[in-house]
DNA sequence: GTAGGGTTAG
C-alpha cells in the first residue's frame, strides 16, 4: 500500500499537465521516474584553479582568482592574506566588488573573524565599501561562534551613518542571526516589523529563513505548533513570492522530524505539481525522512530509483542510506553497500566510517568496529572526534571497559575530547555498583 | 561575474 502510494507520489508529476490532476495514483511505471531525476539539479563545483603565479597579466589573473575563490574559498588562510595585502598595495586600487569577493571567499572558509578584521582595515584605510560589504560582514558577525550579534546590529547603525540604506538582504541576515543565536522572539519581532515597513519588504528568502527557524526551534508539542505555523506562513506568502525548492525542503524536513511523513509526502507532491524541480537536497531529506520514519523499504526503493537514474554519485546520500540501514537493524545490507563503495567510484568519508562503527557497536560487533578504526588510522580518512566518541560509546555499551580506557587515552593523544554523551556515560558507570578495576580506573581518569 | 534560504555521523 505504502509502496504504491510512494510510487504514485513520484509518478504524478510526469504526466502532461492536463492529465496530472486526473489521477496521481494510476501511473506507476518505473520509466516515468526518469523524468524526475532528469530534472534534479546537480551541484558540481567548478574545478579549483591554480594559485596565483607570475603572469604577463597579473591584474587580470588576480581578478579571475578572486572571482573563482569567492565561489569555493581559498585553499588556506595564508593565500587569502597574501592576496589581501597584494590588493591593498595595488595602483590603481581594485574595485569594491573585488574586495567583496575576497571577503565572501573568507566566509566560505568560515574565517569570519579574519573577514571582520579585514573589513576594519579597509575602513581605517578609507578604502570604499558598499552595501554588499556591510551585508557580508554582518553575516560574519551572525555566524561567529562568539556572540557578536550586537556587533552585527552596530554595523547596521554604521551602515546608515555611512549613508547606505539597509536592504532586504541586511534584514534577512539579521533575522537569521537572531534565530541562530536562539532569539526567536526577537527574530519574529524584526520580521513583523518588516511586514509593516514600507521601504523593505521580506522576500522569499526571508520567509524561508523564518520558516526554517520555526521548523527547527523547540521539541514536542511546541514543535508541532511551530511546524504548523511554518506551513501557514508558507501559505500566507504574498502572490508573486513563489517559494523555491529550498522552502519546500525546509518544511518537508520539519514534517519528517515530527513524524508527519504523510504530510511530508503531500508537500513533496505539491512541489512536483507546481512544476518545481527537486534537487539533491530534496532527495537527501526524503531518503533520511523515510529511514527515520520506519519506512526503510520506501527508502530502499527511492534510493534504487535515484541509483538507476544516475543522480546519486554522492557519498552523502550513501551515508544517509547506510545510517538508515544500521538504525533499522539491517547491518548486513549496510556493510555490503559500504564494502562496494570503492568499486562504484566513491570513497567513504569520515562520516561513512562513523556511521558503520556505530552500527557495528550497536549490534555487539565491537571487535569489527575496532578493526575499522584501525584501518582508518592508517588511511587517508583519519578518525575525528566523533569517531572516538562513537567507539568509546560502543565500548561502554558493550562493557569493554579496559578497551574504553585505552581508546580514551588514544583520543587524548590525538587532542580530541570526550563529548557530553561520553562524559555522561562515564558518570553513569561510576554511579553503578559495578566497581571492578576498570571502573575504578575510570574514576581516576574522570578526576584527573 | 560581489551579499541573505534547505540535508547526513556521536
PDB file of N, CA and C (backbone and C1' of nucleotides) in Angstrom, chain A residues 67 100 135 203 247 249 279 284 354 358, chain B:
ATOM      1  N   UNK A  67      37.326  36.016  -8.322  1.00  0.00           N
ATOM      2  CA  UNK A  67      36.004  35.526  -8.719  1.00  0.00           C
ATOM      3  C   UNK A  67      35.879  34.033  -8.393  1.00  0.00           C
ATOM      4  N   UNK A 100      34.968  42.665  -2.040  1.00  0.00           N
ATOM      5  CA  UNK A 100      33.824  41.876  -1.569  1.00  0.00           C
ATOM      6  C   UNK A 100      34.019  40.389  -1.875  1.00  0.00           C
ATOM      7  N   UNK A 135      26.808  43.891   4.294  1.00  0.00           N
ATOM      8  CA  UNK A 135      25.977  42.689   4.479  1.00  0.00           C
ATOM      9  C   UNK A 135      26.832  41.443   4.708  1.00  0.00           C
ATOM     10  N   UNK A 203      11.254  39.044   1.348  1.00  0.00           N
ATOM     11  CA  UNK A 203      11.075  38.290   0.104  1.00  0.00           C
ATOM     12  C   UNK A 203      11.100  36.794   0.402  1.00  0.00           C
ATOM     13  N   UNK A 247      12.543  26.304   0.282  1.00  0.00           N
ATOM     14  CA  UNK A 247      11.471  26.444   1.269  1.00  0.00           C
ATOM     15  C   UNK A 247      10.748  25.112   1.443  1.00  0.00           C
ATOM     16  N   UNK A 249      12.000  22.202   0.897  1.00  0.00           N
ATOM     17  CA  UNK A 249      12.910  21.286   1.595  1.00  0.00           C
ATOM     18  C   UNK A 249      12.853  21.504   3.096  1.00  0.00           C
ATOM     19  N   UNK A 279      15.826  18.973  -5.897  1.00  0.00           N
ATOM     20  CA  UNK A 279      17.267  18.896  -6.113  1.00  0.00           C
ATOM     21  C   UNK A 279      17.859  17.791  -5.238  1.00  0.00           C
ATOM     22  N   UNK A 284      17.971  13.942  -0.430  1.00  0.00           N
ATOM     23  CA  UNK A 284      18.580  13.556   0.853  1.00  0.00           C
ATOM     24  C   UNK A 284      17.553  13.635   1.971  1.00  0.00           C
ATOM     25  N   UNK A 354      32.086   6.555  10.536  1.00  0.00           N
ATOM     26  CA  UNK A 354      31.476   6.725  11.861  1.00  0.00           C
ATOM     27  C   UNK A 354      30.115   6.053  11.945  1.00  0.00           C
ATOM     28  N   UNK A 358      29.297   2.920  14.454  1.00  0.00           N
ATOM     29  CA  UNK A 358      28.170   2.981  15.377  1.00  0.00           C
ATOM     30  C   UNK A 358      27.242   1.770  15.180  1.00  0.00           C
TER      31      UNK A 358
ATOM     32  P    DG B   1      26.958  41.336 -14.696  1.00  0.00           P
ATOM     33  O5'  DG B   1      28.080  40.367 -14.147  1.00  0.00           O
ATOM     34  C5'  DG B   1      28.249  40.138 -12.771  1.00  0.00           C
ATOM     35  C4'  DG B   1      28.752  38.737 -12.562  1.00  0.00           C
ATOM     36  C3'  DG B   1      29.335  38.514 -11.175  1.00  0.00           C
ATOM     37  O3'  DG B   1      28.365  37.842 -10.408  1.00  0.00           O
ATOM     38  C1'  DG B   1      30.848  37.768 -12.850  1.00  0.00           C
ATOM     39  P    DT B   2      27.652  38.498  -9.172  1.00  0.00           P
ATOM     40  O5'  DT B   2      28.702  38.984  -8.057  1.00  0.00           O
ATOM     41  C5'  DT B   2      29.696  38.101  -7.520  1.00  0.00           C
ATOM     42  C4'  DT B   2      30.175  38.701  -6.203  1.00  0.00           C
ATOM     43  C3'  DT B   2      29.104  38.773  -5.147  1.00  0.00           C
ATOM     44  O3'  DT B   2      29.106  37.547  -4.434  1.00  0.00           O
ATOM     45  C1'  DT B   2      30.284  40.844  -5.273  1.00  0.00           C
ATOM     46  P    DA B   3      27.687  36.895  -4.067  1.00  0.00           P
ATOM     47  O5'  DA B   3      27.311  37.740  -2.780  1.00  0.00           O
ATOM     48  C5'  DA B   3      28.143  37.676  -1.610  1.00  0.00           C
ATOM     49  C4'  DA B   3      27.383  38.229  -0.427  1.00  0.00           C
ATOM     50  C3'  DA B   3      26.100  37.455  -0.121  1.00  0.00           C
ATOM     51  O3'  DA B   3      26.426  36.412   0.793  1.00  0.00           O
ATOM     52  C1'  DA B   3      25.713  39.807  -0.087  1.00  0.00           C
ATOM     53  P    DG B   4      25.615  35.104   0.774  1.00  0.00           P
ATOM     54  O5'  DG B   4      24.254  35.452   1.511  1.00  0.00           O
ATOM     55  C5'  DG B   4      24.264  35.772   2.904  1.00  0.00           C
ATOM     56  C4'  DG B   4      22.838  35.845   3.406  1.00  0.00           C
ATOM     57  C3'  DG B   4      22.015  34.593   3.125  1.00  0.00           C
ATOM     58  O3'  DG B   4      22.206  33.672   4.196  1.00  0.00           O
ATOM     59  C1'  DG B   4      20.769  36.538   2.595  1.00  0.00           C
ATOM     60  P    DG B   5      22.394  32.152   3.875  1.00  0.00           P
ATOM     61  O5'  DG B   5      20.955  31.640   3.501  1.00  0.00           O
ATOM     62  C5'  DG B   5      19.902  31.721   4.476  1.00  0.00           C
ATOM     63  C4'  DG B   5      18.785  30.817   4.075  1.00  0.00           C
ATOM     64  C3'  DG B   5      19.158  29.366   3.806  1.00  0.00           C
ATOM     65  O3'  DG B   5      19.099  28.681   5.056  1.00  0.00           O
ATOM     66  C1'  DG B   5      17.468  30.170   2.304  1.00  0.00           C
ATOM     67  P    DG B   6      19.988  27.437   5.294  1.00  0.00           P
ATOM     68  O5'  DG B   6      19.110  26.212   4.805  1.00  0.00           O
ATOM     69  C5'  DG B   6      17.812  25.977   5.349  1.00  0.00           C
ATOM     70  C4'  DG B   6      17.259  24.708   4.740  1.00  0.00           C
ATOM     71  C3'  DG B   6      18.182  23.499   4.908  1.00  0.00           C
ATOM     72  O3'  DG B   6      17.800  22.815   6.097  1.00  0.00           O
ATOM     73  C1'  DG B   6      17.427  23.682   2.644  1.00  0.00           C
ATOM     74  P    DT B   7      18.956  22.142   6.926  1.00  0.00           P
ATOM     75  O5'  DT B   7      19.215  20.774   6.174  1.00  0.00           O
ATOM     76  C5'  DT B   7      18.147  19.823   6.062  1.00  0.00           C
ATOM     77  C4'  DT B   7      18.686  18.515   5.543  1.00  0.00           C
ATOM     78  C3'  DT B   7      19.806  17.925   6.382  1.00  0.00           C
ATOM     79  O3'  DT B   7      19.266  17.146   7.419  1.00  0.00           O
ATOM     80  C1'  DT B   7      20.328  17.792   4.061  1.00  0.00           C
ATOM     81  P    DT B   8      20.146  16.862   8.716  1.00  0.00           P
ATOM     82  O5'  DT B   8      21.097  15.688   8.227  1.00  0.00           O
ATOM     83  C5'  DT B   8      20.544  14.433   7.851  1.00  0.00           C
ATOM     84  C4'  DT B   8      21.644  13.444   7.578  1.00  0.00           C
ATOM     85  C3'  DT B   8      22.665  13.328   8.693  1.00  0.00           C
ATOM     86  O3'  DT B   8      22.191  12.410   9.649  1.00  0.00           O
ATOM     87  C1'  DT B   8      23.730  13.337   6.557  1.00  0.00           C
ATOM     88  P    DA B   9      22.597  12.632  11.192  1.00  0.00           P
ATOM     89  O5'  DA B   9      23.987  11.888  11.256  1.00  0.00           O
ATOM     90  C5'  DA B   9      24.047  10.489  10.925  1.00  0.00           C
ATOM     91  C4'  DA B   9      25.329   9.897  11.444  1.00  0.00           C
ATOM     92  C3'  DA B   9      25.546  10.138  12.937  1.00  0.00           C
ATOM     93  O3'  DA B   9      24.944   9.075  13.664  1.00  0.00           O
ATOM     94  C1'  DA B   9      27.534  10.571  11.688  1.00  0.00           C
ATOM     95  P    DG B  10      24.278   9.374  15.077  1.00  0.00           P
ATOM     96  O5'  DG B  10      25.494   9.515  16.081  1.00  0.00           O
ATOM     97  C5'  DG B  10      26.274   8.375  16.427  1.00  0.00           C
ATOM     98  C4'  DG B  10      27.217   8.774  17.541  1.00  0.00           C
ATOM     99  C3'  DG B  10      26.507   9.176  18.815  1.00  0.00           C
ATOM    100  O3'  DG B  10      26.797   8.211  19.823  1.00  0.00           O
ATOM    101  C1'  DG B  10      28.006  10.899  18.126  1.00  0.00           C
TER     102       DG B  10
END
